Structure formats: structure tokens, C-alpha cells
Phi, psi and omega in degrees: 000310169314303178338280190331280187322282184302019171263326183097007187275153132314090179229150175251199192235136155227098179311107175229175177086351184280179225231141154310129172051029145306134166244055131254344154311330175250001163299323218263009172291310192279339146335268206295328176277335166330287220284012168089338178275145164317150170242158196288157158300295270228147163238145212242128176237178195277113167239158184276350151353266166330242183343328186277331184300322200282331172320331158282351188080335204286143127285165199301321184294354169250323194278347178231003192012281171294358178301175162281318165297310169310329184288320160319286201308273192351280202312337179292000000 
């Protein structure tokens, strides 16, 4: 987080890897707003997408177009 400040960049927190409909994925937003940075809207959760895409070479957005995952990404 010092980094992050003294640089002076723009950055957000972006949750991903988190287990679908968990309710600590939505505990860990005002967490996560402490440290002073934005969190992302949107949380990128664990979909079997993601894997078959990276398995393919593919991102989820070639490899799934119409998914749920792509649709997260789109939206982040």
C-alpha cells in the first residue's frame, strides 16, 4: 500500500478467485475500503471457464463469449 500511495497512481482492489455466492466475498469489500483504495463493483469469482479458457490458450472472452465469466470481465 506505501508503494501504491507514494506513486501516486490510480489503483483499485479487484477481488477475484473467490468461491461463488460465499459470503465473504461481500464481507471483504468495507475491509478492503480501509486501506483507503477503491474496490472494484464487480468480483471476478471461480468459474470452470476461466480454466478450460487458460487450457486453450484462450482468454474467457474468446473462449466463452456469452458466459458469466466473460460477462464479469467485460463489466470490470
Amino acid at each position: 500500500m506505501d508503494i501504491i500511495k507514494a506513486a501516486g497512481t490510480p489503483a483499485v482492489f479487484v477481488r477475484s478467485a473467490g468461491p461463488f455466492r460465499a459470503p465473504e466475498t461481500a464481507e471483504s469489500r468495507p475491509i478492503l475500503s480501509d486501506y483507503g483504495l477503491r474496490v472494484a463493483p464487480v468480483t471476478i469469482t471461480e468459474r470452470r471457464a476461466f480454466a478450460r479458457a487458460v487450457a486453450t490458450g484462450r482468454a474467457v472472452t474468446e473462449f466463452e463469449p456469452d458466459g458469466k465469466a466473460a460477462e464479469k470481465v467485460r463489466t470490470l
